[in-house]
Every structure is written in C-alpha cells, then in structure tokens.
PDB file of C-alpha atoms in Angstrom:
ATOM      1  CA  UNK A   1      90.326 107.970  76.512  1.00  0.00           C
ATOM      2  CA  UNK A   2      87.531 105.402  76.471  1.00  0.00           C
ATOM      3  CA  UNK A   3      89.663 103.050  74.380  1.00  0.00           C
ATOM      4  CA  UNK A   4      92.549 103.433  76.836  1.00  0.00           C
ATOM      5  CA  UNK A   5      90.406 102.431  79.833  1.00  0.00           C
ATOM      6  CA  UNK A   6      88.925  99.465  77.958  1.00  0.00           C
ATOM      7  CA  UNK A   7      92.341  98.148  76.920  1.00  0.00           C
ATOM      8  CA  UNK A   8      93.842  98.791  80.362  1.00  0.00           C
ATOM      9  CA  UNK A   9      90.975  97.001  82.093  1.00  0.00           C
ATOM     10  CA  UNK A  10      91.165  94.057  79.710  1.00  0.00           C
ATOM     11  CA  UNK A  11      94.935  93.833  80.124  1.00  0.00           C
ATOM     12  CA  UNK A  12      94.634  93.809  83.921  1.00  0.00           C
ATOM     13  CA  UNK A  13      91.988  91.075  83.799  1.00  0.00           C
ATOM     14  CA  UNK A  14      94.123  89.054  81.388  1.00  0.00           C
ATOM     15  CA  UNK A  15      97.241  89.488  83.535  1.00  0.00           C
ATOM     16  CA  UNK A  16      95.527  88.489  86.785  1.00  0.00           C
ATOM     17  CA  UNK A  17      93.877  85.477  85.201  1.00  0.00           C
ATOM     18  CA  UNK A  18      96.952  84.512  83.176  1.00  0.00           C
ATOM     19  CA  UNK A  19      99.255  84.340  86.194  1.00  0.00           C
ATOM     20  CA  UNK A  20      96.848  82.196  88.219  1.00  0.00           C
ATOM     21  CA  UNK A  21      95.794  80.152  85.204  1.00  0.00           C
ATOM     22  CA  UNK A  22      99.331  78.837  84.781  1.00  0.00           C
ATOM     23  CA  UNK A  23      99.100  77.103  88.160  1.00  0.00           C
ATOM     24  CA  UNK A  24      95.574  75.827  87.495  1.00  0.00           C
ATOM     25  CA  UNK A  25      96.647  74.249  84.189  1.00  0.00           C
ATOM     26  CA  UNK A  26      99.748  72.652  85.712  1.00  0.00           C
ATOM     27  CA  UNK A  27      97.737  71.220  88.603  1.00  0.00           C
ATOM     28  CA  UNK A  28      95.033  69.951  86.217  1.00  0.00           C
ATOM     29  CA  UNK A  29      92.455  72.109  87.977  1.00  0.00           C
ATOM     30  CA  UNK A  30      91.101  74.023  84.973  1.00  0.00           C
ATOM     31  CA  UNK A  31      87.465  73.346  85.833  1.00  0.00           C
ATOM     32  CA  UNK A  32      87.995  74.597  89.375  1.00  0.00           C
ATOM     33  CA  UNK A  33      88.151  78.081  87.894  1.00  0.00           C
ATOM     34  CA  UNK A  34      84.786  77.490  86.260  1.00  0.00           C
ATOM     35  CA  UNK A  35      83.345  76.230  89.536  1.00  0.00           C
ATOM     36  CA  UNK A  36      84.595  79.235  91.510  1.00  0.00           C
ATOM     37  CA  UNK A  37      83.385  81.761  88.934  1.00  0.00           C
ATOM     38  CA  UNK A  38      79.832  80.423  89.269  1.00  0.00           C
ATOM     39  CA  UNK A  39      79.880  79.573  92.971  1.00  0.00           C
ATOM     40  CA  UNK A  40      80.637  83.113  94.116  1.00  0.00           C
ATOM     41  CA  UNK A  41      77.221  84.351  92.985  1.00  0.00           C
ATOM     42  CA  UNK A  42      75.412  83.674  96.305  1.00  0.00           C
ATOM     43  CA  UNK A  43      78.086  85.665  98.130  1.00  0.00           C
ATOM     44  CA  UNK A  44      77.661  88.607  95.747  1.00  0.00           C
ATOM     45  CA  UNK A  45      73.898  88.645  96.184  1.00  0.00           C
ATOM     46  CA  UNK A  46      74.006  88.290  99.983  1.00  0.00           C
ATOM     47  CA  UNK A  47      76.589  91.075 100.279  1.00  0.00           C
ATOM     48  CA  UNK A  48      74.477  93.298  98.044  1.00  0.00           C
ATOM     49  CA  UNK A  49      71.387  92.688 100.141  1.00  0.00           C
ATOM     50  CA  UNK A  50      73.318  93.547 103.321  1.00  0.00           C
ATOM     51  CA  UNK A  51      75.134  96.619 102.032  1.00  0.00           C
ATOM     52  CA  UNK A  52      72.779  97.871  99.315  1.00  0.00           C
ATOM     53  CA  UNK A  53      75.749  98.559  97.049  1.00  0.00           C
ATOM     54  CA  UNK A  54      77.615  96.695  94.316  1.00  0.00           C
ATOM     55  CA  UNK A  55      80.827  98.548  95.102  1.00  0.00           C
ATOM     56  CA  UNK A  56      81.339  97.462  98.701  1.00  0.00           C
ATOM     57  CA  UNK A  57      84.373  95.526  99.927  1.00  0.00           C
ATOM     58  CA  UNK A  58      81.864  93.283 101.676  1.00  0.00           C
ATOM     59  CA  UNK A  59      80.850  91.955  98.260  1.00  0.00           C
ATOM     60  CA  UNK A  60      84.433  91.068  97.405  1.00  0.00           C
ATOM     61  CA  UNK A  61      84.958  89.358 100.768  1.00  0.00           C
ATOM     62  CA  UNK A  62      81.651  87.439 100.626  1.00  0.00           C
ATOM     63  CA  UNK A  63      82.360  86.243  97.097  1.00  0.00           C
ATOM     64  CA  UNK A  64      85.821  85.015  98.103  1.00  0.00           C
ATOM     65  CA  UNK A  65      84.311  83.143 101.049  1.00  0.00           C
ATOM     66  CA  UNK A  66      81.829  81.444  98.702  1.00  0.00           C
ATOM     67  CA  UNK A  67      84.640  80.530  96.329  1.00  0.00           C
ATOM     68  CA  UNK A  68      86.638  78.939  99.140  1.00  0.00           C
ATOM     69  CA  UNK A  69      83.497  77.187 100.361  1.00  0.00           C
ATOM     70  CA  UNK A  70      83.041  75.705  96.891  1.00  0.00           C
ATOM     71  CA  UNK A  71      86.641  74.451  96.867  1.00  0.00           C
ATOM     72  CA  UNK A  72      86.233  72.964 100.356  1.00  0.00           C
ATOM     73  CA  UNK A  73      83.025  71.142  99.372  1.00  0.00           C
ATOM     74  CA  UNK A  74      84.604  69.809  96.172  1.00  0.00           C
ATOM     75  CA  UNK A  75      87.617  68.515  98.112  1.00  0.00           C
ATOM     76  CA  UNK A  76      85.360  66.937 100.744  1.00  0.00           C
ATOM     77  CA  UNK A  77      83.229  65.143  98.160  1.00  0.00           C
ATOM     78  CA  UNK A  78      86.321  63.906  96.320  1.00  0.00           C
ATOM     79  CA  UNK A  79      87.814  62.519  99.520  1.00  0.00           C
ATOM     80  CA  UNK A  80      84.490  60.742 100.152  1.00  0.00           C
ATOM     81  CA  UNK A  81      84.888  58.794  96.918  1.00  0.00           C
ATOM     82  CA  UNK A  82      82.856  60.922  94.491  1.00  0.00           C
ATOM     83  CA  UNK A  83      84.572  61.478  91.135  1.00  0.00           C
ATOM     84  CA  UNK A  84      86.267  64.826  90.569  1.00  0.00           C
ATOM     85  CA  UNK A  85      84.084  65.979  87.666  1.00  0.00           C
ATOM     86  CA  UNK A  86      80.907  64.964  89.487  1.00  0.00           C
ATOM     87  CA  UNK A  87      81.978  66.842  92.648  1.00  0.00           C
ATOM     88  CA  UNK A  88      82.677  70.006  90.662  1.00  0.00           C
ATOM     89  CA  UNK A  89      79.380  69.731  88.788  1.00  0.00           C
ATOM     90  CA  UNK A  90      77.311  69.227  91.912  1.00  0.00           C
ATOM     91  CA  UNK A  91      78.886  72.071  93.885  1.00  0.00           C
ATOM     92  CA  UNK A  92      79.018  74.833  91.314  1.00  0.00           C
ATOM     93  CA  UNK A  93      75.583  74.174  89.824  1.00  0.00           C
ATOM     94  CA  UNK A  94      73.971  74.065  93.272  1.00  0.00           C
ATOM     95  CA  UNK A  95      75.640  77.269  94.485  1.00  0.00           C
ATOM     96  CA  UNK A  96      75.026  79.086  91.208  1.00  0.00           C
ATOM     97  CA  UNK A  97      71.365  78.058  91.270  1.00  0.00           C
ATOM     98  CA  UNK A  98      71.141  79.356  94.837  1.00  0.00           C
ATOM     99  CA  UNK A  99      72.525  82.700  93.656  1.00  0.00           C
ATOM    100  CA  UNK A 100      70.024  82.894  90.798  1.00  0.00           C
ATOM    101  CA  UNK A 101      67.214  82.076  93.226  1.00  0.00           C
ATOM    102  CA  UNK A 102      68.303  84.847  95.611  1.00  0.00           C
ATOM    103  CA  UNK A 103      68.410  87.350  92.742  1.00  0.00           C
ATOM    104  CA  UNK A 104      64.932  86.397  91.544  1.00  0.00           C
ATOM    105  CA  UNK A 105      63.490  86.608  95.071  1.00  0.00           C
ATOM    106  CA  UNK A 106      65.161  89.658  96.583  1.00  0.00           C
ATOM    107  CA  UNK A 107      67.019  91.661  93.906  1.00  0.00           C
ATOM    108  CA  UNK A 108      64.628  91.580  90.972  1.00  0.00           C
ATOM    109  CA  UNK A 109      64.066  95.362  90.916  1.00  0.00           C
ATOM    110  CA  UNK A 110      67.743  96.403  90.969  1.00  0.00           C
ATOM    111  CA  UNK A 111      70.630  96.219  88.521  1.00  0.00           C
ATOM    112  CA  UNK A 112      71.970  92.903  89.743  1.00  0.00           C
ATOM    113  CA  UNK A 113      70.897  90.369  87.154  1.00  0.00           C
ATOM    114  CA  UNK A 114      72.293  87.133  85.811  1.00  0.00           C
ATOM    115  CA  UNK A 115      73.389  88.696  82.517  1.00  0.00           C
ATOM    116  CA  UNK A 116      75.446  91.377  84.272  1.00  0.00           C
ATOM    117  CA  UNK A 117      77.230  88.767  86.362  1.00  0.00           C
ATOM    118  CA  UNK A 118      77.659  86.204  83.604  1.00  0.00           C
ATOM    119  CA  UNK A 119      78.689  88.348  80.644  1.00  0.00           C
ATOM    120  CA  UNK A 120      79.639  91.807  81.943  1.00  0.00           C
ATOM    121  CA  UNK A 121      80.348  94.673  79.547  1.00  0.00           C
ATOM    122  CA  UNK A 122      83.824  96.120  79.349  1.00  0.00           C
ATOM    123  CA  UNK A 123      82.639  98.942  77.067  1.00  0.00           C
ATOM    124  CA  UNK A 124      80.886 100.599  80.040  1.00  0.00           C
ATOM    125  CA  UNK A 125      83.791 100.342  82.471  1.00  0.00           C
ATOM    126  CA  UNK A 126      84.742 104.034  82.124  1.00  0.00           C
ATOM    127  CA  UNK A 127      81.295 105.195  83.303  1.00  0.00           C
ATOM    128  CA  UNK A 128      81.633 103.911  86.861  1.00  0.00           C
ATOM    129  CA  UNK A 129      84.387 106.202  88.160  1.00  0.00           C
ATOM    130  CA  UNK A 130      85.939 106.783  91.553  1.00  0.00           C
ATOM    131  CA  UNK A 131      85.778 110.375  92.771  1.00  0.00           C
ATOM    132  CA  UNK A 132      87.544 111.813  95.836  1.00  0.00           C
ATOM    133  CA  UNK A 133      86.715 115.401  96.789  1.00  0.00           C
ATOM    134  CA  UNK A 134      85.370 115.987  93.319  1.00  0.00           C
ATOM    135  CA  UNK A 135      88.520 114.649  91.625  1.00  0.00           C
ATOM    136  CA  UNK A 136      87.985 111.938  89.009  1.00  0.00           C
ATOM    137  CA  UNK A 137      90.515 109.184  89.679  1.00  0.00           C
ATOM    138  CA  UNK A 138      89.352 106.913  86.874  1.00  0.00           C
ATOM    139  CA  UNK A 139      87.180 103.800  86.670  1.00  0.00           C
ATOM    140  CA  UNK A 140      86.633 101.846  89.885  1.00  0.00           C
ATOM    141  CA  UNK A 141      87.169  98.580  88.010  1.00  0.00           C
ATOM    142  CA  UNK A 142      90.709  99.646  87.082  1.00  0.00           C
ATOM    143  CA  UNK A 143      91.569 100.421  90.703  1.00  0.00           C
ATOM    144  CA  UNK A 144      90.056  97.158  91.932  1.00  0.00           C
ATOM    145  CA  UNK A 145      91.843  95.117  89.278  1.00  0.00           C
ATOM    146  CA  UNK A 146      95.065  97.020  89.921  1.00  0.00           C
ATOM    147  CA  UNK A 147      94.960  96.160  93.617  1.00  0.00           C
ATOM    148  CA  UNK A 148      94.107  92.547  92.746  1.00  0.00           C
ATOM    149  CA  UNK A 149      97.050  92.379  90.328  1.00  0.00           C
ATOM    150  CA  UNK A 150      99.462  93.759  92.943  1.00  0.00           C
ATOM    151  CA  UNK A 151      98.215  91.266  95.552  1.00  0.00           C
ATOM    152  CA  UNK A 152      98.565  88.337  93.128  1.00  0.00           C
ATOM    153  CA  UNK A 153     102.086  89.340  92.052  1.00  0.00           C
ATOM    154  CA  UNK A 154     103.139  89.923  95.671  1.00  0.00           C
ATOM    155  CA  UNK A 155     101.807  86.585  96.957  1.00  0.00           C
ATOM    156  CA  UNK A 156     103.128  84.552  94.030  1.00  0.00           C
ATOM    157  CA  UNK A 157     106.471  86.357  94.211  1.00  0.00           C
ATOM    158  CA  UNK A 158     106.880  85.808  97.954  1.00  0.00           C
ATOM    159  CA  UNK A 159     105.944  82.123  97.850  1.00  0.00           C
ATOM    160  CA  UNK A 160     106.998  81.229  94.308  1.00  0.00           C
ATOM    161  CA  UNK A 161     109.099  78.220  95.323  1.00  0.00           C
ATOM    162  CA  UNK A 162     106.318  76.811  97.483  1.00  0.00           C
ATOM    163  CA  UNK A 163     103.665  77.260  94.793  1.00  0.00           C
ATOM    164  CA  UNK A 164     106.008  75.739  92.211  1.00  0.00           C
ATOM    165  CA  UNK A 165     106.761  72.633  94.276  1.00  0.00           C
ATOM    166  CA  UNK A 166     103.081  72.187  95.198  1.00  0.00           C
ATOM    167  CA  UNK A 167     102.162  72.388  91.510  1.00  0.00           C
ATOM    168  CA  UNK A 168     104.669  69.793  90.314  1.00  0.00           C
ATOM    169  CA  UNK A 169     104.995  67.409  93.276  1.00  0.00           C
ATOM    170  CA  UNK A 170     102.591  67.894  96.226  1.00  0.00           C
ATOM    171  CA  UNK A 171     103.912  64.770  97.958  1.00  0.00           C
ATOM    172  CA  UNK A 172     107.493  66.093  97.926  1.00  0.00           C
ATOM    173  CA  UNK A 173     106.248  69.499  99.088  1.00  0.00           C
ATOM    174  CA  UNK A 174     104.509  67.872 102.052  1.00  0.00           C
ATOM    175  CA  UNK A 175     107.650  65.862 102.848  1.00  0.00           C
ATOM    176  CA  UNK A 176     109.655  69.106 102.871  1.00  0.00           C
ATOM    177  CA  UNK A 177     107.312  70.536 105.481  1.00  0.00           C
ATOM    178  CA  UNK A 178     105.372  72.847 103.161  1.00  0.00           C
ATOM    179  CA  UNK A 179     101.697  73.170 104.206  1.00  0.00           C
ATOM    180  CA  UNK A 180     100.227  72.011 100.885  1.00  0.00           C
ATOM    181  CA  UNK A 181      96.614  72.520 101.963  1.00  0.00           C
ATOM    182  CA  UNK A 182      97.324  76.105 103.041  1.00  0.00           C
ATOM    183  CA  UNK A 183      98.880  77.010  99.690  1.00  0.00           C
ATOM    184  CA  UNK A 184      96.071  75.242  97.876  1.00  0.00           C
ATOM    185  CA  UNK A 185      93.450  77.394  99.575  1.00  0.00           C
ATOM    186  CA  UNK A 186      95.630  80.488  99.194  1.00  0.00           C
ATOM    187  CA  UNK A 187      95.709  79.903  95.438  1.00  0.00           C
ATOM    188  CA  UNK A 188      91.957  79.332  95.376  1.00  0.00           C
ATOM    189  CA  UNK A 189      91.467  82.544  97.351  1.00  0.00           C
ATOM    190  CA  UNK A 190      93.462  84.457  94.741  1.00  0.00           C
ATOM    191  CA  UNK A 191      91.387  82.858  91.966  1.00  0.00           C
ATOM    192  CA  UNK A 192      88.204  83.933  93.767  1.00  0.00           C
ATOM    193  CA  UNK A 193      89.546  87.462  94.164  1.00  0.00           C
ATOM    194  CA  UNK A 194      90.487  87.700  90.484  1.00  0.00           C
ATOM    195  CA  UNK A 195      87.111  86.316  89.434  1.00  0.00           C
ATOM    196  CA  UNK A 196      85.090  88.798  91.473  1.00  0.00           C
ATOM    197  CA  UNK A 197      87.297  91.726  90.452  1.00  0.00           C
ATOM    198  CA  UNK A 198      86.690  90.884  86.805  1.00  0.00           C
ATOM    199  CA  UNK A 199      82.883  90.703  86.945  1.00  0.00           C
ATOM    200  CA  UNK A 200      82.348  94.326  85.912  1.00  0.00           C
ATOM    201  CA  UNK A 201      84.479  93.979  82.791  1.00  0.00           C
ATOM    202  CA  UNK A 202      84.121  90.516  81.303  1.00  0.00           C
ATOM    203  CA  UNK A 203      81.664  88.640  83.518  1.00  0.00           C
ATOM    204  CA  UNK A 204      81.953  85.252  85.190  1.00  0.00           C
ATOM    205  CA  UNK A 205      81.797  82.967  82.160  1.00  0.00           C
ATOM    206  CA  UNK A 206      84.463  84.765  80.148  1.00  0.00           C
ATOM    207  CA  UNK A 207      86.779  84.929  83.156  1.00  0.00           C
ATOM    208  CA  UNK A 208      87.059  81.163  82.813  1.00  0.00           C
ATOM    209  CA  UNK A 209      88.305  81.603  79.257  1.00  0.00           C
ATOM    210  CA  UNK A 210      90.986  84.072  80.340  1.00  0.00           C
ATOM    211  CA  UNK A 211      91.975  81.828  83.253  1.00  0.00           C
ATOM    212  CA  UNK A 212      92.586  78.783  81.074  1.00  0.00           C
ATOM    213  CA  UNK A 213      93.157  79.603  77.388  1.00  0.00           C
ATOM    214  CA  UNK A 214      96.233  81.883  77.711  1.00  0.00           C
ATOM    215  CA  UNK A 215      97.772  79.516  80.265  1.00  0.00           C
ATOM    216  CA  UNK A 216      97.140  76.500  78.012  1.00  0.00           C
ATOM    217  CA  UNK A 217      98.708  78.423  75.118  1.00  0.00           C
ATOM    218  CA  UNK A 218     101.790  79.234  77.202  1.00  0.00           C
ATOM    219  CA  UNK A 219     101.991  75.575  78.275  1.00  0.00           C
ATOM    220  CA  UNK A 220     102.516  74.639  74.627  1.00  0.00           C
ATOM    221  CA  UNK A 221     105.270  77.208  74.152  1.00  0.00           C
ATOM    222  CA  UNK A 222     107.611  76.554  77.082  1.00  0.00           C
ATOM    223  CA  UNK A 223     108.607  73.940  79.661  1.00  0.00           C
ATOM    224  CA  UNK A 224     109.632  76.418  82.391  1.00  0.00           C
ATOM    225  CA  UNK A 225     107.130  77.732  84.924  1.00  0.00           C
ATOM    226  CA  UNK A 226     108.533  81.262  85.120  1.00  0.00           C
ATOM    227  CA  UNK A 227     108.364  81.717  81.355  1.00  0.00           C
ATOM    228  CA  UNK A 228     104.947  80.091  81.274  1.00  0.00           C
ATOM    229  CA  UNK A 229     103.549  82.641  83.739  1.00  0.00           C
ATOM    230  CA  UNK A 230     104.959  85.573  81.744  1.00  0.00           C
ATOM    231  CA  UNK A 231     103.815  84.135  78.410  1.00  0.00           C
ATOM    232  CA  UNK A 232     100.351  83.419  79.810  1.00  0.00           C
ATOM    233  CA  UNK A 233      99.939  87.064  80.846  1.00  0.00           C
ATOM    234  CA  UNK A 234     101.325  88.307  77.508  1.00  0.00           C
ATOM    235  CA  UNK A 235      98.992  86.051  75.521  1.00  0.00           C
ATOM    236  CA  UNK A 236      96.064  87.390  77.545  1.00  0.00           C
ATOM    237  CA  UNK A 237      97.114  90.994  76.893  1.00  0.00           C
ATOM    238  CA  UNK A 238      97.587  90.286  73.182  1.00  0.00           C
ATOM    239  CA  UNK A 239      94.115  88.722  73.136  1.00  0.00           C
ATOM    240  CA  UNK A 240      92.719  91.912  74.666  1.00  0.00           C
ATOM    241  CA  UNK A 241      94.133  94.133  71.920  1.00  0.00           C
ATOM    242  CA  UNK A 242      93.255  91.714  69.099  1.00  0.00           C
ATOM    243  CA  UNK A 243      89.784  91.112  70.522  1.00  0.00           C
ATOM    244  CA  UNK A 244      89.054  94.808  70.870  1.00  0.00           C
ATOM    245  CA  UNK A 245      90.113  95.438  67.282  1.00  0.00           C
ATOM    246  CA  UNK A 246      87.896  92.595  66.075  1.00  0.00           C
ATOM    247  CA  UNK A 247      84.962  93.880  68.143  1.00  0.00           C
ATOM    248  CA  UNK A 248      85.266  97.330  66.570  1.00  0.00           C
ATOM    249  CA  UNK A 249      85.349  95.887  63.047  1.00  0.00           C
ATOM    250  CA  UNK A 250      82.532  93.391  63.642  1.00  0.00           C
ATOM    251  CA  UNK A 251      80.486  95.619  66.002  1.00  0.00           C
ATOM    252  CA  UNK A 252      80.310  92.672  68.402  1.00  0.00           C
ATOM    253  CA  UNK A 253      80.806  91.949  72.109  1.00  0.00           C
ATOM    254  CA  UNK A 254      84.259  93.097  73.205  1.00  0.00           C
ATOM    255  CA  UNK A 255      84.605  90.463  75.924  1.00  0.00           C
ATOM    256  CA  UNK A 256      83.477  87.724  73.549  1.00  0.00           C
ATOM    257  CA  UNK A 257      85.953  88.823  70.891  1.00  0.00           C
ATOM    258  CA  UNK A 258      88.774  88.889  73.452  1.00  0.00           C
ATOM    259  CA  UNK A 259      88.219  85.263  74.406  1.00  0.00           C
ATOM    260  CA  UNK A 260      87.769  84.251  70.761  1.00  0.00           C
ATOM    261  CA  UNK A 261      91.107  85.922  69.998  1.00  0.00           C
ATOM    262  CA  UNK A 262      92.659  83.935  72.851  1.00  0.00           C
ATOM    263  CA  UNK A 263      91.190  80.780  71.306  1.00  0.00           C
ATOM    264  CA  UNK A 264      92.774  81.585  67.942  1.00  0.00           C
ATOM    265  CA  UNK A 265      96.154  82.149  69.581  1.00  0.00           C
ATOM    266  CA  UNK A 266      95.804  78.773  71.301  1.00  0.00           C
ATOM    267  CA  UNK A 267      95.076  77.082  67.956  1.00  0.00           C
ATOM    268  CA  UNK A 268      98.148  78.762  66.460  1.00  0.00           C
ATOM    269  CA  UNK A 269     100.301  77.496  69.335  1.00  0.00           C
ATOM    270  CA  UNK A 270      98.750  74.038  69.080  1.00  0.00           C
ATOM    271  CA  UNK A 271      99.663  73.853  65.408  1.00  0.00           C
ATOM    272  CA  UNK A 272     102.991  75.695  65.221  1.00  0.00           C
ATOM    273  CA  UNK A 273     104.650  75.377  68.643  1.00  0.00           C
ATOM    274  CA  UNK A 274     108.314  74.359  68.035  1.00  0.00           C
ATOM    275  CA  UNK A 275     108.322  71.711  70.760  1.00  0.00           C
ATOM    276  CA  UNK A 276     104.706  70.637  71.352  1.00  0.00           C
ATOM    277  CA  UNK A 277     102.958  71.759  68.173  1.00  0.00           C
ATOM    278  CA  UNK A 278     101.009  69.326  66.022  1.00  0.00           C
ATOM    279  CA  UNK A 279     102.987  70.155  62.876  1.00  0.00           C
ATOM    280  CA  UNK A 280     106.344  69.923  64.665  1.00  0.00           C
ATOM    281  CA  UNK A 281     105.426  66.480  66.035  1.00  0.00           C
ATOM    282  CA  UNK A 282     104.395  65.273  62.587  1.00  0.00           C
ATOM    283  CA  UNK A 283     107.676  66.518  61.081  1.00  0.00           C
ATOM    284  CA  UNK A 284     109.722  64.796  63.803  1.00  0.00           C
ATOM    285  CA  UNK A 285     107.806  61.584  63.269  1.00  0.00           C
ATOM    286  CA  UNK A 286     108.392  61.776  59.513  1.00  0.00           C
ATOM    287  CA  UNK A 287     112.139  62.321  60.018  1.00  0.00           C
ATOM    288  CA  UNK A 288     112.244  59.389  62.438  1.00  0.00           C
ATOM    289  CA  UNK A 289     110.564  57.131  59.887  1.00  0.00           C
ATOM    290  CA  UNK A 290     112.920  58.267  57.125  1.00  0.00           C
ATOM    291  CA  UNK A 291     116.031  57.534  59.210  1.00  0.00           C
ATOM    292  CA  UNK A 292     114.933  53.975  59.942  1.00  0.00           C
TER     293      UNK A 292
END
C-alpha cells in the first residue's frame, strides 16, 4: 500500500505541474515557476507561526498570496525598465531569504526547516494521514493534491479558450476584450497553489523540474496545445513510475530520481522527436542537400 500512495502522490504532483507547465513554457515564463516556488516560503512560515500547524488552510492561502505578490513585484520591476531575469532574481532571492530568516528566528525548534521545504520526501507521505471519527481516509497530501488537481482542471477547462489566446497572442486577446492581466494572475495563482500542495511530497526545488521538464518534452512532440497539455501530464506520470523504480534499485532519493527520469525523457524527445528532434532535423537537412 505504501508504494500505491507514493505513486499516486507523485502522479498527482506531475499532473498538476504538467498542465500548468504547458502554459508557462508557451508563454516563456519557465523561471516564474522557480520564483514562485521560492517566494512562497515567507507565507508558509508566517501562517505556521499564526496557526501553529503545517496542515492549516491558512498556510495554503498565505503561500498563494506570497506567490502572487512575487509575480506582481516582478511585473512592476519589468515595467520600470529592469530586465526580466534581473527582476526575477531580485524578487525570489529576497523573499526566499526572508523566509529562511523567519525560520531561523522563530521556528528553529519545530519541524519546519529549509530542507523539508526545499526537498520534501515522498517516501513519508503515507504517514501523515487524515482521520475522521477514527476512520483512516488516506494521506493528507493525496487529498490536498486531489483537490488542487480538480481545481486546476476545472479552471483550465472553463477558460481554455481564454488561456490559449493569452498564451499565443496577448495583444489579440486584449483586443477581443479578454482581461489578460486577470488570466495572468489566475494562472499564477494556480501555479502557487500547485507549488504549495506539492511541498510535502517533492519539495519546492523539484516542483520546478516537474513544472518545466515534462512541458518542454511535450512541446517537442506536438504543435497543438490540447495534446501538449495531455502529453505533459503523461510524461510527468511516466517520470514518476520510472523514477520510483530507479530509486528502489539505486536506494536513492525518490523525488530526485523522478526529476532525473523526466530529464532523460526530455533528452529522448530532443533527439528523436519526429518533427523537432535533433536527429530528424539533421536527416531533413541531409535530404535537402542531396536533392540540390
């Protein structure tokens, strides 16, 4: 049963991150995911200090607020003339450092450390269960990720056309009367929610890998957004199963092996993709030269 919960948790994380990652890759906002995953730390610490619990909804809400704050600051700095990469670097390092400082000052004696937030440990997910009237309903992380997955699918499904147009042509979306800024912050809110929900299983740093690598792999395999979203989630799930198998054989970090497996799948797509793969491009170039 332990293996089942580990694989289910990893698959939910991969699905949530894969769906959102497709939009981040298309909008060339890959590093925004990295910024959000680090910037939510002050919100987590403040919520913990207020509630005294790591399981409170206040923590999820506070972390999402910090994530949106990070996005707002990055956008503000960019509009003021600061380069995009510099804006991201300034905001997420400053907020993450603030979170580390709060932990070292006020939460040093409790189980809320940088390693737990950064790396997580999916192998322990089945220990923290949700009980109602003495009935074991399964790991809390699975329920939280399940709710997050349903929310993401519902929001993306309801506003798919708007998200699609904003991803490919924001100017046209604005001309059509679509509130581009609203959908931008809605997407960032979903990214924040997925990031916080995944802390217990894979940690903040590895969430970035699952946000970007499966989506980048899917980008190489198809030119249609709908297929890209599905493929991104499937690549993430496949990475979960392959990574867990590798972790068992190597006796290594499960989360680390999952992301490494995702990296190997990306390399395979980069080399062998029928349309965008390196080998396919070389073969087309060789045929073109031969026909001339």
